[in-house]
Every structure is written in structure tokens, then in C-alpha cells.
Amino acid sequence: MSNADLDKAARTILIENDQGGYTIPTKGLYPYQWNWDSVFVALGFATFDQSRAWREIEMLFEGQWRDGMVPHILFRKDDPSYFPGPSVWGTDGGPIPSSGHSQPPVAATVIKDLVDADGSGKALERAAKLMPQLMNWHRWYLAYRDPKNLGVLAVIHPWESGRDNLPDWDEALRAVEVKDIGPYERKDTSHVDPAMRPHKEDYDRYLSIMAACRNVGWDPQKVAETCPFFVADPGVTFIFLRANRDLLILAERLGLDADAEEIRGWILKMEAGAKTLWNEELKAHVALNERTGRQTDGISSASFLAPYAGLADQATLTSLQGHFDRIASKVRYLMPSYDPDHRTYEPLRYWRGPVWAMINYMIARGFAEAGDSERAGRLRQDTADLIATGGFAEYFSPENGAGAGGGTFSWTAAIWLTWASPSHQKQAA
């Protein structure tokens, strides 16, 4: 397909996955509205329909819980093709049936991007209406995912990280007792080759964590205190730190002085806290099991999000550039979701090795802002090549470019339109 054909195909995917103001990731495998999927999708819509981009985010925030949390799934209808559905989650925290935890908070960053791309001033008005909800979501994260005030954010479930079966969760997941789950039938493996999905023993523990949280009524404080899984995640932490920087800019533009001062405090705390995730032996940021105090021993794609978060001191940047170049010598396409030199690396199993377009986009953005246009450009070219080779797949093999997981995937289409497409690059120039 030509670049123009790919542009057209990407727009068609977003339009066909549109459910009337919100977008599903892909038909069959993911039939609901997912949190960070929707936010990335808004970037794609913004390339041809600004108002529709805003509607995507506004509909996501319609599901915000009373305590401020924005769930990772909104069950706007009950679709039997997906498991676990609303009856399994058993939540009642918000106006729309939903899952019981959140997902990486990229919304503030994308909202700022939408404001920057609009010259009419209308976008800033729409951002102003969302500011109270954004502030409450960020406060929720700090209150219930950093209860020890460490300046890093933990996840209470691998799914909350957005990177479900990442090797970083293996040790903490093995410590979760399998209990309080009945017989169940997975639906994901009927849509996708099981070799590309998490193992059953992982799912048993995923459901056991849900049961533990359900047993305390999804009370956020009790969940933070008692959940058997509580792991500080560099991915969520770095995305949140970046989101706070962009939220601060919005607050300043809107003249919200009190909010701006509060956000500045968050940024200072997170900048200091990120040091607790630094693994001196690996020279990279890694996950930290807060229940045991042990760091993980592998480099994930999230380790490369430090510059995106504004942590681009020379020592960090130099170390990441070295890891970048080492990994680039091991695989054809960057950036694998886990280090190919690590014993747990699997090139086609979900988050244990494959390349994800939206992660590449964030990593490249960080490198570009740190002045490393060469590596940022490599990531963009690899992403474009992967999509041209493997289509608009959910994720890709870093070794041969094969598309894997779900097809006609919304956020892959969105990343093509907003960043990877050569047509976009010409417009940006």
C-alpha cells in the first residue's frame, strides 16, 4: 500500500471502530472503551476531526468514579464476547459500569497537544471544562497509588500498568495466592493465537487479585493497604510525571493559580521519587515490588520513557542511549517491550517482547525533546516500516515485523496518522 492508502486505511479504522463518540480498540477482542487507548485515539481523530477527538476524551471522563479514578474499561454495554465483564468486576464506583482500577494517565498530555494544535481558542475552553476532572484523577493517583509518599506510582494489578504480562510482574504475581475464583472461560484466546497471549496461570492470578479487591468493595484505601499485588511501575510513573508537566502548562494558561502551585509540588516529589526506581547495576529505571522492597532485574520499553518524563540528565540519557544501541543490534525493529538479552524475552507474547506503536511514539518524543533526533527518527522510521509491513496490528515482532494480536487496531492507526505517516512528517515540516 502507498502512504496515501495507509493514511486512508487508518482513518477508516478509526471511523469503523467508532461506537458513537467513543472508540473500541478493535472488534471482537476488545469490544469496550479502554482508557489510554481512547486518549491515543483522540490524537488520530485530531488529524481530520478535532471535535471528534475532544468527544473521545470527554466520553472517557463520563465514567470517572466518585473518588476521582478514571477506570481502565468502561462497559457501556454487556458484550458476552469479552471476559471478564462487568459482573465479574463487581464495581459501583461511577456512573457507568467499569473495571475497578485505572490505566496510564496520558490524558493531560494529549489534551495539551489538542490545545496546542488549535488556534481558535475553543480547545482551551474544552480543556477548562475537563480540568477539575483531571485534577481529581491525578489526586487519586497520588493518594491511592503512592500511599507511602515515595514519589512513584504503584499498580495494584498488571492490567493497571497497561502492559499486562510484562516480565516485571512475574515475581510479584507468583506471590499472589490463587483463590476466590470459580471456573471461567477466557475469550481472548478465541480471537488471538494463545501463543501471543498471557498464560492461564497468569489469568488465575489476575482474577485472584480482582477477587481480593472486590472483597474490600473496591475501597481505594483498603485496596492500597491489602491488595496482594502492589508494584511501583516506571511506565505509569513516567507517564504521570509528564502528564503533570503538561497539566501545569494548562493550569497556567487558564489562570488556575492554586492548581498550578499544587501541581508544581507533585512534579518536585515525582522527580525526587523516580530515583528509587533507578537500578544502579543495570543503569536504568525498573519496577519495584513495594510489598518486598525488591527491584526487578530487566529493562523494559518503559525504562526509555525517562526523557519523556523530563528526566534527561546526562547520566540517564547516556545510559539509555547505550541500551538503545545495544538493543538495536539485537533486533530488526525497535523498541521491543522487553530487553532481548533478558531470559524472559518472547518476541510475540504480548508485552514480553513485541513492539507497540504508541510506546515508540512516547519514547521518540522524549528523545527528540532531549536533543537526540537521530534515535527519535529511528523509532519513527521503524514504526512506519512495521505498519507498512505488518498492517495496523495491535503489536509487532521486533525480529521480523510480523503483525500480532488484534488487527485493524485503533491506536496503531492513530499513531500512524499523528506521527508515523510520512504524510504527517511532510505536513509537520
GROMACS .gro file of C-alpha atoms in nm:
model
  429
    1MET     CA    1   0.000   0.000   0.000
    2SER     CA    2   0.114   0.354  -0.069
    3ASN     CA    3   0.143   0.605   0.214
    4ALA     CA    4  -0.174   0.773   0.092
    5ASP     CA    5  -0.353   0.438   0.101
    6LEU     CA    6  -0.227   0.374   0.453
    7ASP     CA    7  -0.347   0.720   0.559
    8LYS     CA    8  -0.691   0.640   0.421
    9ALA     CA    9  -0.696   0.293   0.581
   10ALA     CA   10  -0.603   0.439   0.919
   11ARG     CA   11  -0.885   0.692   0.906
   12THR     CA   12  -1.125   0.416   0.803
   13ILE     CA   13  -1.023   0.204   1.101
   14LEU     CA   14  -1.099   0.487   1.344
   15ILE     CA   15  -1.432   0.560   1.178
   16GLU     CA   16  -1.537   0.194   1.170
   17ASN     CA   17  -1.432   0.135   1.534
   18ASP     CA   18  -1.627   0.446   1.641
   19GLN     CA   19  -1.923   0.347   1.858
   20GLY     CA   20  -2.089   0.686   1.857
   21GLY     CA   21  -1.842   0.912   2.036
   22TYR     CA   22  -1.609   0.653   2.182
   23THR     CA   23  -1.384   0.407   2.002
   24ILE     CA   24  -1.320   0.040   2.068
   25PRO     CA   25  -0.961  -0.081   2.026
   26THR     CA   26  -1.065  -0.348   1.776
   27LYS     CA   27  -1.374  -0.552   1.704
   28GLY     CA   28  -1.414  -0.885   1.879
   29LEU     CA   29  -1.109  -0.888   2.106
   30TYR     CA   30  -1.178  -0.556   2.281
   31PRO     CA   31  -1.545  -0.451   2.246
   32TYR     CA   32  -1.546  -0.170   2.507
   33GLN     CA   33  -1.390   0.172   2.569
   34TRP     CA   34  -1.037   0.144   2.706
   35ASN     CA   35  -0.879   0.434   2.892
   36TRP     CA   36  -0.541   0.502   2.737
   37ASP     CA   37  -0.650   0.356   2.404
   38SER     CA   38  -0.915   0.628   2.378
   39VAL     CA   39  -0.670   0.904   2.460
   40PHE     CA   40  -0.424   0.796   2.191
   41VAL     CA   41  -0.715   0.751   1.951
   42ALA     CA   42  -0.805   1.117   2.008
   43LEU     CA   43  -0.469   1.213   1.854
   44GLY     CA   44  -0.561   1.022   1.541
   45PHE     CA   45  -0.905   1.178   1.513
   46ALA     CA   46  -0.750   1.521   1.563
   47THR     CA   47  -0.571   1.488   1.228
   48PHE     CA   48  -0.907   1.507   1.047
   49ASP     CA   49  -1.182   1.586   1.302
   50GLN     CA   50  -1.086   1.800   1.602
   51SER     CA   51  -1.429   1.798   1.759
   52ARG     CA   52  -1.449   1.420   1.742
   53ALA     CA   53  -1.109   1.399   1.913
   54TRP     CA   54  -1.241   1.600   2.206
   55ARG     CA   55  -1.556   1.390   2.226
   56GLU     CA   56  -1.345   1.076   2.269
   57ILE     CA   57  -1.180   1.215   2.582
   58GLU     CA   58  -1.496   1.373   2.717
   59MET     CA   59  -1.678   1.040   2.693
   60LEU     CA   60  -1.393   0.869   2.877
   61PHE     CA   61  -1.430   1.113   3.166
   62GLU     CA   62  -1.804   1.045   3.179
   63GLY     CA   63  -1.706   0.723   3.355
   64GLN     CA   64  -1.494   0.888   3.626
   65TRP     CA   65  -1.555   0.744   3.971
   66ARG     CA   66  -1.674   0.949   4.266
   67ASP     CA   67  -1.329   0.918   4.424
   68GLY     CA   68  -1.161   1.061   4.111
   69MET     CA   69  -1.040   0.741   3.945
   70VAL     CA   70  -1.087   0.706   3.569
   71PRO     CA   71  -1.131   0.332   3.503
   72HIS     CA   72  -0.935   0.130   3.253
   73ILE     CA   73  -1.252  -0.012   3.091
   74LEU     CA   74  -1.599   0.141   3.057
   75PHE     CA   75  -1.864  -0.125   2.998
   76ARG     CA   76  -2.114   0.084   2.807
   77LYS     CA   77  -2.288  -0.239   2.706
   78ASP     CA   78  -2.257  -0.600   2.817
   79ASP     CA   79  -2.081  -0.791   2.539
   80PRO     CA   80  -2.055  -1.167   2.603
   81SER     CA   81  -1.757  -1.190   2.368
   82TYR     CA   82  -1.532  -1.037   2.638
   83PHE     CA   83  -1.414  -1.177   2.971
   84PRO     CA   84  -1.404  -1.059   3.247
   85GLY     CA   85  -1.712  -0.843   3.203
   86PRO     CA   86  -1.889  -0.609   3.445
   87SER     CA   87  -2.046  -0.883   3.657
   88VAL     CA   88  -1.703  -1.025   3.739
   89TRP     CA   89  -1.557  -0.689   3.836
   90GLY     CA   90  -1.848  -0.607   4.066
   91THR     CA   91  -1.782  -0.233   4.093
   92ASP     CA   92  -2.019   0.055   4.164
   93GLY     CA   93  -1.779   0.348   4.190
   94GLY     CA   94  -1.904   0.553   3.897
   95PRO     CA   95  -2.198   0.629   3.672
   96ILE     CA   96  -2.102   0.367   3.409
   97PRO     CA   97  -2.025   0.000   3.483
   98SER     CA   98  -1.648  -0.033   3.476
   99SER     CA   99  -1.338  -0.216   3.579
  100GLY     CA  100  -1.200  -0.144   3.925
  101HIS     CA  101  -0.864   0.015   3.853
  102SER     CA  102  -0.714   0.273   3.619
  103GLN     CA  103  -0.458   0.284   3.336
  104PRO     CA  104  -0.157   0.503   3.244
  105PRO     CA  105  -0.275   0.866   3.269
  106VAL     CA  106  -0.178   1.009   2.931
  107ALA     CA  107  -0.489   1.229   2.910
  108ALA     CA  108  -0.342   1.559   3.032
  109THR     CA  109  -0.060   1.537   2.779
  110VAL     CA  110  -0.293   1.468   2.488
  111ILE     CA  111  -0.533   1.743   2.598
  112LYS     CA  112  -0.245   1.989   2.596
  113ASP     CA  113  -0.148   1.863   2.249
  114LEU     CA  114  -0.504   1.923   2.126
  115VAL     CA  115  -0.497   2.274   2.270
  116ASP     CA  116  -0.161   2.346   2.107
  117ALA     CA  117  -0.290   2.228   1.770
  118ASP     CA  118  -0.595   2.454   1.780
  119GLY     CA  119  -0.566   2.821   1.702
  120SER     CA  120  -0.926   2.919   1.768
  121GLY     CA  121  -0.929   2.915   2.147
  122LYS     CA  122  -1.222   2.672   2.153
  123ALA     CA  123  -0.992   2.386   2.251
  124LEU     CA  124  -0.877   2.574   2.560
  125GLU     CA  125  -1.242   2.616   2.659
  126ARG     CA  126  -1.297   2.242   2.632
  127ALA     CA  127  -0.979   2.180   2.829
  128ALA     CA  128  -1.102   2.415   3.101
  129LYS     CA  129  -1.414   2.205   3.149
  130LEU     CA  130  -1.202   1.892   3.194
  131MET     CA  131  -0.950   2.049   3.435
  132PRO     CA  132  -1.141   1.968   3.757
  133GLN     CA  133  -1.172   1.605   3.649
  134LEU     CA  134  -0.805   1.585   3.552
  135MET     CA  135  -0.701   1.732   3.886
  136ASN     CA  136  -0.918   1.485   4.075
  137TRP     CA  137  -0.777   1.191   3.879
  138HIS     CA  138  -0.420   1.298   3.949
  139ARG     CA  139  -0.501   1.349   4.316
  140TRP     CA  140  -0.649   0.999   4.323
  141TYR     CA  141  -0.327   0.855   4.183
  142LEU     CA  142  -0.115   1.026   4.446
  143ALA     CA  143  -0.347   0.929   4.732
  144TYR     CA  144  -0.405   0.565   4.645
  145ARG     CA  145  -0.112   0.457   4.430
  146ASP     CA  146   0.155   0.633   4.635
  147PRO     CA  147   0.023   0.595   4.991
  148LYS     CA  148   0.378   0.588   5.132
  149ASN     CA  149   0.454   0.923   4.965
  150LEU     CA  150   0.755   0.779   4.781
  151GLY     CA  151   0.705   0.988   4.469
  152VAL     CA  152   0.643   0.684   4.248
  153LEU     CA  153   0.316   0.525   4.142
  154ALA     CA  154   0.232   0.161   4.201
  155VAL     CA  155  -0.015  -0.056   4.017
  156ILE     CA  156  -0.250  -0.291   4.201
  157HIS     CA  157  -0.291  -0.521   3.902
  158PRO     CA  158  -0.076  -0.592   3.595
  159TRP     CA  159  -0.363  -0.465   3.381
  160GLU     CA  160  -0.344  -0.125   3.552
  161SER     CA  161   0.003  -0.078   3.405
  162GLY     CA  162  -0.136  -0.125   3.054
  163ARG     CA  163   0.143  -0.379   3.000
  164ASP     CA  164  -0.036  -0.688   3.124
  165ASN     CA  165   0.212  -0.978   3.119
  166LEU     CA  166   0.534  -0.781   3.140
  167PRO     CA  167   0.815  -0.989   3.295
  168ASP     CA  168   0.848  -0.720   3.564
  169TRP     CA  169   0.529  -0.854   3.722
  170ASP     CA  170   0.633  -1.221   3.731
  171GLU     CA  171   0.778  -1.239   4.082
  172ALA     CA  172   0.505  -1.031   4.244
  173LEU     CA  173   0.240  -1.227   4.056
  174ARG     CA  174   0.378  -1.563   4.171
  175ALA     CA  175   0.326  -1.447   4.530
  176VAL     CA  176  -0.048  -1.396   4.470
  177GLU     CA  177  -0.247  -1.684   4.616
  178VAL     CA  178  -0.494  -1.831   4.369
  179LYS     CA  179  -0.828  -1.825   4.548
  180ASP     CA  180  -1.185  -1.697   4.535
  181ILE     CA  181  -1.220  -1.770   4.164
  182GLY     CA  182  -1.461  -2.017   4.010
  183PRO     CA  183  -1.445  -2.190   3.673
  184TYR     CA  184  -1.408  -1.941   3.390
  185GLU     CA  185  -1.371  -1.932   3.015
  186ARG     CA  186  -1.124  -1.693   2.857
  187LYS     CA  187  -1.244  -1.523   2.542
  188ASP     CA  188  -0.919  -1.358   2.429
  189THR     CA  189  -0.766  -1.685   2.307
  190SER     CA  190  -1.066  -1.742   2.079
  191HIS     CA  191  -0.978  -1.421   1.894
  192VAL     CA  192  -0.597  -1.442   1.901
  193ASP     CA  193  -0.339  -1.723   1.889
  194PRO     CA  194  -0.284  -1.832   2.254
  195ALA     CA  195   0.092  -1.816   2.191
  196MET     CA  196   0.054  -1.436   2.171
  197ARG     CA  197  -0.142  -1.403   2.496
  198PRO     CA  198  -0.074  -1.441   2.872
  199HIS     CA  199  -0.064  -1.793   3.017
  200LYS     CA  200  -0.355  -1.943   3.211
  201GLU     CA  201  -0.161  -1.934   3.539
  202ASP     CA  202  -0.128  -1.559   3.487
  203TYR     CA  203  -0.502  -1.528   3.435
  204ASP     CA  204  -0.574  -1.726   3.751
  205ARG     CA  205  -0.378  -1.470   3.948
  206TYR     CA  206  -0.525  -1.174   3.757
  207LEU     CA  207  -0.870  -1.292   3.868
  208SER     CA  208  -0.750  -1.360   4.223
  209ILE     CA  209  -0.629  -1.000   4.254
  210MET     CA  210  -0.967  -0.881   4.130
  211ALA     CA  211  -1.138  -1.102   4.390
  212ALA     CA  212  -0.922  -0.958   4.670
  213CYS     CA  213  -1.017  -0.604   4.568
  214ARG     CA  214  -1.382  -0.698   4.525
  215ASN     CA  215  -1.377  -0.845   4.878
  216VAL     CA  216  -1.299  -0.498   5.018
  217GLY     CA  217  -1.563  -0.334   4.800
  218TRP     CA  218  -1.302  -0.171   4.576
  219ASP     CA  219  -1.243   0.083   4.853
  220PRO     CA  220  -0.928   0.259   4.724
  221GLN     CA  221  -0.760   0.292   5.064
  222LYS     CA  222  -0.828  -0.070   5.160
  223VAL     CA  223  -0.713  -0.185   4.817
  224ALA     CA  224  -0.384   0.002   4.858
  225GLU     CA  225  -0.336  -0.148   5.204
  226THR     CA  226  -0.436  -0.508   5.136
  227CYS     CA  227  -0.404  -0.585   4.765
  228PRO     CA  228  -0.165  -0.880   4.720
  229PHE     CA  229  -0.003  -0.704   4.423
  230PHE     CA  230   0.144  -0.354   4.466
  231VAL     CA  231   0.435  -0.276   4.234
  232ALA     CA  232   0.582   0.066   4.156
  233ASP     CA  233   0.588   0.097   3.779
  234PRO     CA  234   0.826   0.321   3.582
  235GLY     CA  235   0.577   0.328   3.294
  236VAL     CA  236   0.286   0.474   3.490
  237THR     CA  237   0.524   0.689   3.698
  238PHE     CA  238   0.692   0.848   3.394
  239ILE     CA  239   0.366   0.897   3.205
  240PHE     CA  240   0.218   1.059   3.515
  241LEU     CA  241   0.518   1.289   3.565
  242ARG     CA  242   0.494   1.400   3.202
  243ALA     CA  243   0.119   1.447   3.238
  244ASN     CA  244   0.176   1.667   3.542
  245ARG     CA  245   0.415   1.889   3.348
  246ASP     CA  246   0.154   1.932   3.075
  247LEU     CA  247  -0.125   1.977   3.328
  248LEU     CA  248   0.079   2.258   3.484
  249ILE     CA  249   0.102   2.436   3.149
  250LEU     CA  250  -0.275   2.408   3.109
  251ALA     CA  251  -0.336   2.539   3.460
  252GLU     CA  252  -0.107   2.836   3.397
  253ARG     CA  253  -0.277   2.919   3.067
  254LEU     CA  254  -0.615   2.904   3.237
  255GLY     CA  255  -0.504   3.122   3.528
  256LEU     CA  256  -0.567   2.845   3.783
  257ASP     CA  257  -0.301   2.960   4.026
  258ALA     CA  258  -0.389   2.730   4.315
  259ASP     CA  259  -0.398   2.425   4.089
  260ALA     CA  260  -0.068   2.526   3.932
  261GLU     CA  261   0.101   2.554   4.271
  262GLU     CA  262  -0.034   2.213   4.373
  263ILE     CA  263   0.093   2.055   4.051
  264ARG     CA  264   0.440   2.205   4.099
  265GLY     CA  265   0.457   2.021   4.430
  266TRP     CA  266   0.362   1.696   4.259
  267ILE     CA  267   0.635   1.741   3.999
  268LEU     CA  268   0.905   1.803   4.259
  269LYS     CA  269   0.800   1.496   4.455
  270MET     CA  270   0.793   1.275   4.145
  271GLU     CA  271   1.131   1.397   4.022
  272ALA     CA  272   1.285   1.301   4.355
  273GLY     CA  273   1.091   0.977   4.381
  274ALA     CA  274   1.198   0.848   4.041
  275LYS     CA  275   1.543   0.788   4.188
  276THR     CA  276   1.401   0.496   4.388
  277LEU     CA  277   1.337   0.312   4.061
  278TRP     CA  278   1.693   0.352   3.936
  279ASN     CA  279   1.877   0.020   3.924
  280GLU     CA  280   2.241   0.106   3.965
  281GLU     CA  281   2.361  -0.226   3.828
  282LEU     CA  282   2.154  -0.202   3.511
  283LYS     CA  283   2.183   0.178   3.484
  284ALA     CA  284   1.813   0.212   3.409
  285HIS     CA  285   1.481   0.263   3.587
  286VAL     CA  286   1.298  -0.059   3.671
  287ALA     CA  287   0.992  -0.172   3.867
  288LEU     CA  288   0.992  -0.201   4.246
  289ASN     CA  289   0.780  -0.451   4.438
  290GLU     CA  290   0.660  -0.238   4.728
  291ARG     CA  291   0.547  -0.545   4.924
  292THR     CA  292   0.901  -0.690   4.930
  293GLY     CA  293   1.122  -0.389   4.854
  294ARG     CA  294   1.290  -0.574   4.565
  295GLN     CA  295   1.365  -0.420   4.228
  296THR     CA  296   1.320  -0.612   3.906
  297ASP     CA  297   1.624  -0.707   3.701
  298GLY     CA  298   1.525  -0.629   3.343
  299ILE     CA  299   1.497  -0.329   3.115
  300SER     CA  300   1.153  -0.274   2.964
  301SER     CA  301   1.046  -0.026   2.699
  302ALA     CA  302   0.916   0.191   2.985
  303SER     CA  303   1.274   0.239   3.103
  304PHE     CA  304   1.319   0.453   2.791
  305LEU     CA  305   1.034   0.686   2.893
  306ALA     CA  306   1.254   0.876   3.141
  307PRO     CA  307   1.330   1.157   2.889
  308TYR     CA  308   0.957   1.174   2.801
  309ALA     CA  309   0.902   1.241   3.171
  310GLY     CA  310   1.163   1.519   3.161
  311LEU     CA  311   1.435   1.311   3.331
  312ALA     CA  312   1.705   1.368   3.074
  313ASP     CA  313   2.012   1.446   3.281
  314GLN     CA  314   2.331   1.349   3.102
  315ALA     CA  315   2.394   1.033   3.303
  316THR     CA  316   2.044   0.897   3.243
  317LEU     CA  317   2.041   0.994   2.877
  318THR     CA  318   2.385   0.848   2.808
  319SER     CA  319   2.292   0.521   2.976
  320LEU     CA  320   1.964   0.493   2.782
  321GLN     CA  321   2.140   0.569   2.455
  322GLY     CA  322   2.381   0.284   2.526
  323HIS     CA  323   2.096   0.043   2.597
  324PHE     CA  324   1.913   0.170   2.289
  325ASP     CA  325   2.210   0.095   2.065
  326ARG     CA  326   2.272  -0.245   2.224
  327ILE     CA  327   1.911  -0.350   2.174
  328ALA     CA  328   1.912  -0.210   1.819
  329SER     CA  329   2.196  -0.450   1.740
  330LYS     CA  330   1.985  -0.745   1.859
  331VAL     CA  331   1.657  -0.690   1.673
  332ARG     CA  332   1.543  -0.556   1.337
  333TYR     CA  333   1.274  -0.323   1.474
  334LEU     CA  334   1.271  -0.104   1.784
  335MET     CA  335   1.161  -0.082   2.064
  336PRO     CA  336   1.089  -0.432   2.195
  337SER     CA  337   0.877  -0.422   2.509
  338TYR     CA  338   1.145  -0.617   2.695
  339ASP     CA  339   1.519  -0.649   2.665
  340PRO     CA  340   1.603  -0.922   2.410
  341ASP     CA  341   1.907  -1.012   2.621
  342HIS     CA  342   1.684  -1.098   2.920
  343ARG     CA  343   1.598  -1.461   2.990
  344THR     CA  344   1.222  -1.390   2.983
  345TYR     CA  345   1.210  -1.223   2.642
  346GLU     CA  346   0.948  -1.363   2.399
  347PRO     CA  347   0.917  -1.174   2.069
  348LEU     CA  348   0.547  -1.246   2.009
  349ARG     CA  349   0.386  -1.283   2.353
  350TYR     CA  350   0.208  -0.957   2.420
  351TRP     CA  351   0.428  -0.744   2.650
  352ARG     CA  352   0.720  -0.984   2.683
  353GLY     CA  353   0.893  -0.867   2.366
  354PRO     CA  354   0.673  -0.719   2.091
  355VAL     CA  355   0.693  -0.361   1.965
  356TRP     CA  356   0.399  -0.128   2.037
  357ALA     CA  357   0.350   0.182   1.822
  358MET     CA  358   0.227   0.415   2.096
  359ILE     CA  359   0.521   0.329   2.323
  360ASN     CA  360   0.759   0.407   2.036
  361TYR     CA  361   0.580   0.740   1.992
  362MET     CA  362   0.633   0.839   2.355
  363ILE     CA  363   0.994   0.719   2.368
  364ALA     CA  364   1.076   0.904   2.047
  365ARG     CA  365   0.912   1.220   2.175
  366GLY     CA  366   1.130   1.208   2.484
  367PHE     CA  367   1.449   1.152   2.289
  368ALA     CA  368   1.362   1.434   2.048
  369GLU     CA  369   1.296   1.675   2.335
  370ALA     CA  370   1.630   1.574   2.488
  371GLY     CA  371   1.802   1.668   2.160
  372ASP     CA  372   1.854   1.316   2.027
  373SER     CA  373   1.684   1.346   1.690
  374GLU     CA  374   1.876   1.050   1.546
  375ARG     CA  375   1.728   0.790   1.781
  376ALA     CA  376   1.388   0.957   1.772
  377GLY     CA  377   1.398   0.934   1.394
  378ARG     CA  378   1.497   0.567   1.406
  379LEU     CA  379   1.192   0.490   1.620
  380ARG     CA  380   0.959   0.676   1.387
  381GLN     CA  381   1.101   0.507   1.078
  382ASP     CA  382   1.080   0.164   1.240
  383THR     CA  383   0.720   0.227   1.340
  384ALA     CA  384   0.630   0.336   0.987
  385ASP     CA  385   0.805   0.032   0.842
  386LEU     CA  386   0.628  -0.203   1.083
  387ILE     CA  387   0.286  -0.069   0.989
  388ALA     CA  388   0.369  -0.077   0.619
  389THR     CA  389   0.486  -0.437   0.661
  390GLY     CA  390   0.251  -0.578   0.925
  391GLY     CA  391  -0.057  -0.359   0.887
  392PHE     CA  392  -0.242  -0.186   1.168
  393ALA     CA  393  -0.180  -0.467   1.414
  394GLU     CA  394  -0.201  -0.445   1.791
  395TYR     CA  395   0.173  -0.509   1.820
  396PHE     CA  396   0.463  -0.641   1.612
  397SER     CA  397   0.752  -0.882   1.622
  398PRO     CA  398   1.076  -0.688   1.675
  399GLU     CA  399   1.257  -0.959   1.481
  400ASN     CA  400   1.067  -0.987   1.153
  401GLY     CA  401   0.798  -0.717   1.169
  402ALA     CA  402   0.506  -0.960   1.170
  403GLY     CA  403   0.184  -0.807   1.298
  404ALA     CA  404   0.040  -0.985   1.602
  405GLY     CA  405  -0.251  -0.971   1.843
  406GLY     CA  406  -0.564  -0.794   1.724
  407GLY     CA  407  -0.595  -0.644   1.378
  408THR     CA  408  -0.735  -0.310   1.249
  409PHE     CA  409  -0.624  -0.166   1.582
  410SER     CA  410  -0.736   0.185   1.668
  411TRP     CA  411  -0.434   0.321   1.849
  412THR     CA  412  -0.195   0.185   1.588
  413ALA     CA  413  -0.399   0.367   1.324
  414ALA     CA  414  -0.397   0.680   1.539
  415ILE     CA  415  -0.020   0.673   1.588
  416TRP     CA  416   0.026   0.634   1.214
  417LEU     CA  417  -0.189   0.939   1.145
  418THR     CA  418  -0.045   1.165   1.413
  419TRP     CA  419   0.322   1.068   1.394
  420ALA     CA  420   0.449   0.775   1.189
  421SER     CA  421   0.297   0.850   0.849
  422PRO     CA  422   0.539   1.016   0.604
  423SER     CA  423   0.244   1.235   0.504
  424HIS     CA  424   0.228   1.370   0.857
  425GLN     CA  425   0.602   1.425   0.864
  426LYS     CA  426   0.581   1.635   0.546
  427GLN     CA  427   0.298   1.841   0.695
  428ALA     CA  428   0.492   1.891   1.018
  429ALA     CA  429   0.795   2.009   0.822
   0.00000   0.00000   0.00000
